[in-house]
PDB file of C-alpha atoms and ligand atoms in Angstrom:
ATOM      1  CA  UNK A  59       0.000   0.000   0.000  1.00  0.00           C
ATOM      2  CA  UNK A  60       1.108   3.530  -0.633  1.00  0.00           C
ATOM      3  CA  UNK A  61      -0.140   6.987   0.295  1.00  0.00           C
ATOM      4  CA  UNK A  62       0.567   9.749  -2.214  1.00  0.00           C
ATOM      5  CA  UNK A  63       0.541  13.178  -0.599  1.00  0.00           C
ATOM      6  CA  UNK A  64       0.504  16.491  -2.430  1.00  0.00           C
ATOM      7  CA  UNK A  65       2.001  19.324  -0.414  1.00  0.00           C
ATOM      8  CA  UNK A  66       0.554  22.614  -1.627  1.00  0.00           C
ATOM      9  CA  UNK A  67       2.788  25.685  -1.306  1.00  0.00           C
ATOM     10  CA  UNK A  68       5.136  24.108   1.249  1.00  0.00           C
ATOM     11  CA  UNK A  69       7.371  27.206   1.233  1.00  0.00           C
ATOM     12  CA  UNK A  70       4.670  29.866   1.290  1.00  0.00           C
ATOM     13  CA  UNK A  71       2.012  28.284   3.537  1.00  0.00           C
ATOM     14  CA  UNK A  72       3.874  26.907   6.515  1.00  0.00           C
ATOM     15  CA  UNK A  73       3.272  29.212   9.439  1.00  0.00           C
ATOM     16  CA  UNK A  74       3.909  27.623  12.862  1.00  0.00           C
ATOM     17  CA  UNK A  75       5.659  24.795  11.006  1.00  0.00           C
ATOM     18  CA  UNK A  76       2.363  23.351   9.790  1.00  0.00           C
ATOM     19  CA  UNK A  77       4.552  21.214   7.540  1.00  0.00           C
ATOM     20  CA  UNK A  78       5.340  19.057  10.600  1.00  0.00           C
ATOM     21  CA  UNK A  79       1.958  17.433  10.106  1.00  0.00           C
ATOM     22  CA  UNK A  80       3.333  15.805   6.958  1.00  0.00           C
ATOM     23  CA  UNK A  81       6.266  14.303   8.869  1.00  0.00           C
ATOM     24  CA  UNK A  82       3.827  12.858  11.368  1.00  0.00           C
ATOM     25  CA  UNK A  83       1.711  11.236   8.657  1.00  0.00           C
ATOM     26  CA  UNK A  84       4.840   9.876   7.026  1.00  0.00           C
ATOM     27  CA  UNK A  85       6.178   8.409  10.258  1.00  0.00           C
ATOM     28  CA  UNK A  86       2.887   6.677  11.073  1.00  0.00           C
ATOM     29  CA  UNK A  87       2.785   5.168   7.597  1.00  0.00           C
ATOM     30  CA  UNK A  88       6.407   4.024   7.775  1.00  0.00           C
ATOM     31  CA  UNK A  89       5.908   2.398  11.179  1.00  0.00           C
ATOM     32  CA  UNK A  90       3.153   0.347   9.584  1.00  0.00           C
ATOM     33  CA  UNK A  91       5.098  -0.542   6.450  1.00  0.00           C
ATOM     34  CA  UNK A  92       2.894   1.679   4.269  1.00  0.00           C
ATOM     35  CA  UNK A  93       4.663   3.544   1.469  1.00  0.00           C
ATOM     36  CA  UNK A  94       4.560   7.340   1.591  1.00  0.00           C
ATOM     37  CA  UNK A  95       5.379   9.733  -1.208  1.00  0.00           C
ATOM     38  CA  UNK A  96       5.412  13.535  -0.951  1.00  0.00           C
ATOM     39  CA  UNK A  97       5.144  15.733  -4.030  1.00  0.00           C
ATOM     40  CA  UNK A  98       5.648  19.468  -3.654  1.00  0.00           C
ATOM     41  CA  UNK A  99       3.371  21.774  -5.600  1.00  0.00           C
ATOM     42  CA  UNK A 100       4.302  25.444  -5.588  1.00  0.00           C
ATOM     43  CA  UNK A 101       3.418  28.606  -7.491  1.00  0.00           C
ATOM     44  CA  UNK A 102       2.863  27.941 -11.186  1.00  0.00           C
ATOM     45  CA  UNK A 103       2.776  24.163 -10.803  1.00  0.00           C
ATOM     46  CA  UNK A 104      -0.171  22.138 -12.056  1.00  0.00           C
ATOM     47  CA  UNK A 105      -0.982  18.669 -10.777  1.00  0.00           C
ATOM     48  CA  UNK A 106      -2.786  15.559 -11.940  1.00  0.00           C
ATOM     49  CA  UNK A 107      -5.825  15.193  -9.654  1.00  0.00           C
ATOM     50  CA  UNK A 108      -5.896  11.421 -10.099  1.00  0.00           C
ATOM     51  CA  UNK A 109      -2.354  11.007  -8.827  1.00  0.00           C
ATOM     52  CA  UNK A 110      -2.813  11.997  -5.155  1.00  0.00           C
ATOM     53  CA  UNK A 111      -4.702  10.634  -2.177  1.00  0.00           C
ATOM     54  CA  UNK A 112      -4.152  13.396   0.377  1.00  0.00           C
ATOM     55  CA  UNK A 113      -3.794  17.095  -0.397  1.00  0.00           C
ATOM     56  CA  UNK A 114      -2.316  19.276   2.304  1.00  0.00           C
ATOM     57  CA  UNK A 115      -2.138  23.060   2.666  1.00  0.00           C
ATOM     58  CA  UNK A 116      -0.888  24.871   5.772  1.00  0.00           C
ATOM     59  CA  UNK A 117      -1.496  28.341   7.133  1.00  0.00           C
ATOM     60  CA  UNK A 118      -0.064  31.691   6.214  1.00  0.00           C
ATOM     61  CA  UNK A 119      -0.046  35.357   7.038  1.00  0.00           C
ATOM     62  CA  UNK A 120      -2.346  37.608   5.045  1.00  0.00           C
ATOM     63  CA  UNK A 121       0.530  38.544   2.712  1.00  0.00           C
ATOM     64  CA  UNK A 122       1.394  34.881   2.071  1.00  0.00           C
ATOM     65  CA  UNK A 123      -2.220  34.168   1.294  1.00  0.00           C
ATOM     66  CA  UNK A 124      -2.437  37.062  -1.139  1.00  0.00           C
ATOM     67  CA  UNK A 125       0.681  35.779  -2.838  1.00  0.00           C
ATOM     68  CA  UNK A 126      -0.691  32.290  -3.426  1.00  0.00           C
ATOM     69  CA  UNK A 127      -4.447  32.893  -3.817  1.00  0.00           C
ATOM     70  CA  UNK A 128      -4.410  33.963  -7.439  1.00  0.00           C
ATOM     71  CA  UNK A 129      -2.079  31.132  -8.389  1.00  0.00           C
ATOM     72  CA  UNK A 130      -4.274  28.669  -6.554  1.00  0.00           C
ATOM     73  CA  UNK A 131      -7.346  29.785  -8.462  1.00  0.00           C
ATOM     74  CA  UNK A 132      -5.587  30.018 -11.822  1.00  0.00           C
ATOM     75  CA  UNK A 133      -3.513  26.875 -11.846  1.00  0.00           C
ATOM     76  CA  UNK A 134      -5.065  24.474  -9.335  1.00  0.00           C
ATOM     77  CA  UNK A 135      -8.789  25.097  -8.917  1.00  0.00           C
ATOM     78  CA  UNK A 136     -10.058  22.497 -11.409  1.00  0.00           C
ATOM     79  CA  UNK A 137      -7.662  19.835 -10.188  1.00  0.00           C
ATOM     80  CA  UNK A 138      -8.593  20.526  -6.558  1.00  0.00           C
ATOM     81  CA  UNK A 139     -12.267  20.094  -7.366  1.00  0.00           C
ATOM     82  CA  UNK A 140     -11.653  16.866  -9.260  1.00  0.00           C
ATOM     83  CA  UNK A 141      -9.531  15.501  -6.431  1.00  0.00           C
ATOM     84  CA  UNK A 142     -12.236  16.338  -3.889  1.00  0.00           C
ATOM     85  CA  UNK A 143     -14.995  14.849  -6.040  1.00  0.00           C
ATOM     86  CA  UNK A 144     -13.006  11.643  -6.438  1.00  0.00           C
ATOM     87  CA  UNK A 145     -12.841  11.234  -2.647  1.00  0.00           C
ATOM     88  CA  UNK A 146      -9.219  12.255  -2.101  1.00  0.00           C
ATOM     89  CA  UNK A 147      -8.587  13.447   1.449  1.00  0.00           C
ATOM     90  CA  UNK A 148      -7.873  17.150   1.872  1.00  0.00           C
ATOM     91  CA  UNK A 149      -6.491  18.808   4.991  1.00  0.00           C
ATOM     92  CA  UNK A 150      -6.235  22.592   5.011  1.00  0.00           C
ATOM     93  CA  UNK A 151      -5.098  24.551   8.044  1.00  0.00           C
ATOM     94  CA  UNK A 152      -5.891  28.164   8.942  1.00  0.00           C
ATOM     95  CA  UNK A 153      -4.836  30.348   5.987  1.00  0.00           C
ATOM     96  CA  UNK A 154      -5.174  27.283   3.751  1.00  0.00           C
ATOM     97  CA  UNK A 155      -8.596  26.581   5.219  1.00  0.00           C
ATOM     98  CA  UNK A 156      -9.758  30.127   4.493  1.00  0.00           C
ATOM     99  CA  UNK A 157      -8.691  29.763   0.848  1.00  0.00           C
ATOM    100  CA  UNK A 158     -10.942  26.716   0.376  1.00  0.00           C
ATOM    101  CA  UNK A 159     -13.907  29.075   0.580  1.00  0.00           C
ATOM    102  CA  UNK A 160     -15.389  31.729  -1.675  1.00  0.00           C
ATOM    103  CA  UNK A 161     -13.239  34.608  -0.507  1.00  0.00           C
ATOM    104  CA  UNK A 162     -11.227  36.215   2.268  1.00  0.00           C
ATOM    105  CA  UNK A 163     -12.149  39.861   2.674  1.00  0.00           C
ATOM    106  CA  UNK A 164      -9.774  42.278   4.350  1.00  0.00           C
ATOM    107  CA  UNK A 165      -8.983  45.967   4.185  1.00  0.00           C
ATOM    108  CA  UNK A 166     -11.702  46.487   1.592  1.00  0.00           C
ATOM    109  CA  UNK A 167     -10.152  43.861  -0.679  1.00  0.00           C
ATOM    110  CA  UNK A 168     -11.606  40.471  -1.577  1.00  0.00           C
ATOM    111  CA  UNK A 169      -9.100  37.694  -2.056  1.00  0.00           C
ATOM    112  CA  UNK A 170     -10.831  35.116  -4.207  1.00  0.00           C
ATOM    113  CA  UNK A 171     -10.648  31.562  -2.886  1.00  0.00           C
ATOM    114  CA  UNK A 172     -11.123  28.154  -4.484  1.00  0.00           C
ATOM    115  CA  UNK A 173     -14.872  28.033  -3.881  1.00  0.00           C
ATOM    116  CA  UNK A 174     -14.473  24.362  -3.024  1.00  0.00           C
ATOM    117  CA  UNK A 175     -16.719  24.643   0.026  1.00  0.00           C
ATOM    118  CA  UNK A 176     -19.477  27.066   0.913  1.00  0.00           C
ATOM    119  CA  UNK A 177     -17.757  29.381   3.387  1.00  0.00           C
ATOM    120  CA  UNK A 178     -16.587  32.970   3.557  1.00  0.00           C
ATOM    121  CA  UNK A 179     -14.002  34.707   5.680  1.00  0.00           C
ATOM    122  CA  UNK A 180     -13.965  38.390   6.640  1.00  0.00           C
ATOM    123  CA  UNK A 181     -11.399  40.318   8.635  1.00  0.00           C
ATOM    124  CA  UNK A 182     -13.791  42.213  10.913  1.00  0.00           C
ATOM    125  CA  UNK A 183     -13.228  44.712  13.690  1.00  0.00           C
ATOM    126  CA  UNK A 184     -11.998  43.142  16.854  1.00  0.00           C
ATOM    127  CA  UNK A 185      -8.969  41.351  18.183  1.00  0.00           C
ATOM    128  CA  UNK A 186      -7.313  38.340  16.607  1.00  0.00           C
ATOM    129  CA  UNK A 187      -8.756  35.067  17.859  1.00  0.00           C
ATOM    130  CA  UNK A 188      -5.805  33.517  19.620  1.00  0.00           C
ATOM    131  CA  UNK A 189      -5.287  30.748  22.129  1.00  0.00           C
ATOM    132  CA  UNK A 190      -5.628  27.086  22.975  1.00  0.00           C
ATOM    133  CA  UNK A 191      -8.771  25.470  21.632  1.00  0.00           C
ATOM    134  CA  UNK A 192     -10.614  22.193  21.902  1.00  0.00           C
ATOM    135  CA  UNK A 193     -13.533  20.963  19.843  1.00  0.00           C
ATOM    136  CA  UNK A 194     -15.837  17.954  19.819  1.00  0.00           C
ATOM    137  CA  UNK A 195     -15.954  16.128  16.492  1.00  0.00           C
ATOM    138  CA  UNK A 196     -18.497  13.471  15.558  1.00  0.00           C
ATOM    139  CA  UNK A 197     -16.837  10.760  13.554  1.00  0.00           C
ATOM    140  CA  UNK A 198     -18.049   7.302  12.604  1.00  0.00           C
ATOM    141  CA  UNK A 199     -20.823   7.485  15.204  1.00  0.00           C
ATOM    142  CA  UNK A 200     -18.716   8.541  18.186  1.00  0.00           C
ATOM    143  CA  UNK A 201     -17.456  11.824  19.560  1.00  0.00           C
ATOM    144  CA  UNK A 202     -13.734  12.613  19.470  1.00  0.00           C
ATOM    145  CA  UNK A 203     -11.866  15.617  20.797  1.00  0.00           C
ATOM    146  CA  UNK A 204      -9.419  17.730  18.817  1.00  0.00           C
ATOM    147  CA  UNK A 205      -7.113  19.957  20.822  1.00  0.00           C
ATOM    148  CA  UNK A 206      -4.757  22.594  19.507  1.00  0.00           C
ATOM    149  CA  UNK A 207      -3.992  26.255  19.075  1.00  0.00           C
ATOM    150  CA  UNK A 208      -5.596  28.965  16.954  1.00  0.00           C
ATOM    151  CA  UNK A 209      -4.410  32.371  15.804  1.00  0.00           C
ATOM    152  CA  UNK A 210      -6.414  34.163  13.150  1.00  0.00           C
ATOM    153  CA  UNK A 211      -7.770  37.601  12.383  1.00  0.00           C
ATOM    154  CA  UNK A 212     -10.292  36.357   9.821  1.00  0.00           C
ATOM    155  CA  UNK A 213     -13.759  35.260  10.930  1.00  0.00           C
ATOM    156  CA  UNK A 214     -15.164  32.375   8.927  1.00  0.00           C
ATOM    157  CA  UNK A 215     -18.854  31.688   8.434  1.00  0.00           C
ATOM    158  CA  UNK A 216     -20.193  28.514   6.893  1.00  0.00           C
ATOM    159  CA  UNK A 217     -22.980  28.343   4.309  1.00  0.00           C
ATOM    160  CA  UNK A 218     -24.450  25.056   3.092  1.00  0.00           C
ATOM    161  CA  UNK A 219     -21.846  22.804   4.620  1.00  0.00           C
ATOM    162  CA  UNK A 220     -20.982  21.242   7.973  1.00  0.00           C
ATOM    163  CA  UNK A 221     -18.579  22.326  10.693  1.00  0.00           C
ATOM    164  CA  UNK A 222     -15.748  20.021  11.662  1.00  0.00           C
ATOM    165  CA  UNK A 223     -16.685  20.343  15.305  1.00  0.00           C
ATOM    166  CA  UNK A 224     -18.354  22.141  18.154  1.00  0.00           C
ATOM    167  CA  UNK A 225     -16.191  24.516  20.201  1.00  0.00           C
ATOM    168  CA  UNK A 226     -15.617  23.373  23.778  1.00  0.00           C
ATOM    169  CA  UNK A 227     -12.917  25.917  24.644  1.00  0.00           C
ATOM    170  CA  UNK A 228     -11.528  28.753  22.546  1.00  0.00           C
ATOM    171  CA  UNK A 229     -12.996  30.751  19.652  1.00  0.00           C
ATOM    172  CA  UNK A 230     -13.389  28.550  16.585  1.00  0.00           C
ATOM    173  CA  UNK A 231     -14.460  29.893  13.199  1.00  0.00           C
ATOM    174  CA  UNK A 232     -15.634  33.294  14.353  1.00  0.00           C
ATOM    175  CA  UNK A 233     -15.941  33.414  18.136  1.00  0.00           C
ATOM    176  CA  UNK A 234     -19.723  33.538  17.884  1.00  0.00           C
ATOM    177  CA  UNK A 235     -21.543  30.530  16.484  1.00  0.00           C
ATOM    178  CA  UNK A 236     -19.675  27.762  18.298  1.00  0.00           C
ATOM    179  CA  UNK A 237     -18.463  26.144  15.090  1.00  0.00           C
ATOM    180  CA  UNK A 238     -14.908  25.182  14.289  1.00  0.00           C
ATOM    181  CA  UNK A 239     -13.600  24.240  10.873  1.00  0.00           C
ATOM    182  CA  UNK A 240     -15.415  22.523   8.064  1.00  0.00           C
ATOM    183  CA  UNK A 241     -15.878  18.936   7.030  1.00  0.00           C
ATOM    184  CA  UNK A 242     -17.270  17.572   3.793  1.00  0.00           C
ATOM    185  CA  UNK A 243     -16.651  13.982   2.801  1.00  0.00           C
ATOM    186  CA  UNK A 244     -12.906  13.532   3.212  1.00  0.00           C
ATOM    187  CA  UNK A 245     -12.158  17.252   3.270  1.00  0.00           C
ATOM    188  CA  UNK A 246     -11.174  18.817   6.581  1.00  0.00           C
ATOM    189  CA  UNK A 247     -10.494  22.519   7.082  1.00  0.00           C
ATOM    190  CA  UNK A 248      -9.547  23.847  10.514  1.00  0.00           C
ATOM    191  CA  UNK A 249      -7.989  26.765  12.352  1.00  0.00           C
ATOM    192  CA  UNK A 250      -5.996  24.398  14.563  1.00  0.00           C
ATOM    193  CA  UNK A 251      -2.353  25.032  13.863  1.00  0.00           C
ATOM    194  CA  UNK A 252       1.165  23.744  13.999  1.00  0.00           C
ATOM    195  CA  UNK A 253       1.365  20.251  15.439  1.00  0.00           C
ATOM    196  CA  UNK A 254      -2.328  19.529  14.914  1.00  0.00           C
ATOM    197  CA  UNK A 255      -1.786  15.890  13.960  1.00  0.00           C
ATOM    198  CA  UNK A 256       0.901  14.973  16.544  1.00  0.00           C
ATOM    199  CA  UNK A 257      -1.514  16.189  19.237  1.00  0.00           C
ATOM    200  CA  UNK A 258      -4.446  14.361  17.688  1.00  0.00           C
ATOM    201  CA  UNK A 259      -3.151  11.095  16.313  1.00  0.00           C
ATOM    202  CA  UNK A 260      -6.671   9.791  15.720  1.00  0.00           C
ATOM    203  CA  UNK A 261      -7.251  12.482  13.083  1.00  0.00           C
ATOM    204  CA  UNK A 262      -3.973  11.552  11.379  1.00  0.00           C
ATOM    205  CA  UNK A 263      -5.094   7.916  11.210  1.00  0.00           C
ATOM    206  CA  UNK A 264      -8.526   8.899   9.968  1.00  0.00           C
ATOM    207  CA  UNK A 265      -6.918  10.822   7.092  1.00  0.00           C
ATOM    208  CA  UNK A 266      -4.455   8.008   6.360  1.00  0.00           C
ATOM    209  CA  UNK A 267      -7.285   5.464   6.146  1.00  0.00           C
ATOM    210  CA  UNK A 268      -9.361   7.744   3.895  1.00  0.00           C
ATOM    211  CA  UNK A 269      -6.356   8.400   1.644  1.00  0.00           C
ATOM    212  CA  UNK A 270      -5.488   4.703   1.356  1.00  0.00           C
ATOM    213  CA  UNK A 271      -9.081   3.907   0.528  1.00  0.00           C
ATOM    214  CA  UNK A 272      -8.894   6.505  -2.225  1.00  0.00           C
ATOM    215  CA  UNK A 273      -5.798   4.857  -3.693  1.00  0.00           C
ATOM    216  CA  UNK A 274      -6.589   1.189  -3.183  1.00  0.00           C
ATOM    217  CA  UNK A 275     -10.387   1.116  -3.223  1.00  0.00           C
ATOM    218  CA  UNK A 276     -10.731  -0.433   0.208  1.00  0.00           C
ATOM    219  CA  UNK A 277     -10.530   1.094   3.670  1.00  0.00           C
ATOM    220  CA  UNK A 278      -7.670  -0.597   5.519  1.00  0.00           C
ATOM    221  CA  UNK A 279      -7.688  -1.621   9.154  1.00  0.00           C
ATOM    222  CA  UNK A 280      -4.718   0.352  10.503  1.00  0.00           C
ATOM    223  CA  UNK A 281      -2.417  -1.419  12.895  1.00  0.00           C
ATOM    224  CA  UNK A 282      -2.491   0.299  16.331  1.00  0.00           C
ATOM    225  CA  UNK A 283       0.722   2.069  17.360  1.00  0.00           C
ATOM    226  CA  UNK A 284       2.265   2.882  20.712  1.00  0.00           C
ATOM    227  CA  UNK A 285       0.716   6.323  21.179  1.00  0.00           C
ATOM    228  CA  UNK A 286       1.796   7.098  24.731  1.00  0.00           C
ATOM    229  CA  UNK A 287       3.699  10.222  23.694  1.00  0.00           C
ATOM    230  CA  UNK A 288       0.932  11.366  21.358  1.00  0.00           C
ATOM    231  CA  UNK A 289      -1.677  10.797  24.064  1.00  0.00           C
ATOM    232  CA  UNK A 290       0.387  12.866  26.505  1.00  0.00           C
ATOM    233  CA  UNK A 291       0.653  15.656  23.920  1.00  0.00           C
ATOM    234  CA  UNK A 292      -3.101  15.513  23.431  1.00  0.00           C
ATOM    235  CA  UNK A 293      -3.761  15.700  27.184  1.00  0.00           C
ATOM    236  CA  UNK A 294      -1.405  18.668  27.547  1.00  0.00           C
ATOM    237  CA  UNK A 295      -3.141  20.522  24.709  1.00  0.00           C
ATOM    238  CA  UNK A 296      -6.513  19.738  26.194  1.00  0.00           C
ATOM    239  CA  UNK A 297      -5.459  20.962  29.634  1.00  0.00           C
ATOM    240  CA  UNK A 298      -4.159  24.199  28.078  1.00  0.00           C
ATOM    241  CA  UNK A 299      -7.527  24.697  26.362  1.00  0.00           C
ATOM    242  CA  UNK A 300      -9.459  24.013  29.581  1.00  0.00           C
ATOM    243  CA  UNK A 301      -7.341  26.501  31.477  1.00  0.00           C
ATOM    244  CA  UNK A 302      -7.785  29.082  28.756  1.00  0.00           C
TER     245      UNK A 302
HETATM  246  N1  LIG B 674      -3.948  35.359   7.706  1.00  0.00           N
HETATM  247  C1  LIG B 674      -5.052  34.646   8.254  1.00  0.00           C
HETATM  248  C2  LIG B 674      -5.719  35.355   9.421  1.00  0.00           C
HETATM  249  O1  LIG B 674      -5.075  35.999  10.207  1.00  0.00           O
HETATM  250  C3  LIG B 674      -4.638  33.245   8.625  1.00  0.00           C
HETATM  251  C4  LIG B 674      -3.561  33.245   9.661  1.00  0.00           C
HETATM  252  C5  LIG B 674      -2.918  31.943   9.868  1.00  0.00           C
HETATM  253  O2  LIG B 674      -2.820  31.073   8.984  1.00  0.00           O
HETATM  254  N2  LIG B 674      -2.443  31.830  11.072  1.00  0.00           N
HETATM  255  O3  LIG B 674      -6.906  35.267   9.559  1.00  0.00           O
END
């Protein structure tokens, strides 16, 4: 078995070392004897939507987002849609998450997004939404907790789509409606940053299983790993969120 990951704008969209999530996915695959291939896709590059099982885009400052948004729309929009429609897994974090939507509006300017999911982001009056966060996510009939850290000025509102989770602690999409992130089929968008996957190994495995199913046509039973360190990281993140 092999997982083929496409890393979108690894140099431009990597705030808080969001790229570390890729290393975590790779390590978990290698420990299980599953092949793992990373292809970088930067400005100007086009990609074959049938050739990847997991598409990853990290976060970025407003200026990084402006720099990649037009390129994303011009050279990657169709392929992104095809990949999503074919059931490829997509994980987009913070700035990358915002660009999945219709637009990101700031300082009277509208940065056009991919329009892949029905959401909009606006930089409104008010402070940045910063701090530890935890959310409850319903997955395969049970409730799981994601814990992490958020730091965004944009406020995201969802249209005809579903949030990734319900905010337990922290701000979430906009600090008002109690929603965090977005989830549609195998697409996940979230404001949770940096070591999101190392702190939430279950989400990493969920994405790995979805990606392998996309490649091989069957959802594999993933071998359990020794997750003592990951569980401790999760507990620490959760405690930080509880304590505000
Ligand atoms: N520039 C975006 C915002 O502040 C996203 C920031 C980020 O990726 N941390 O809303």
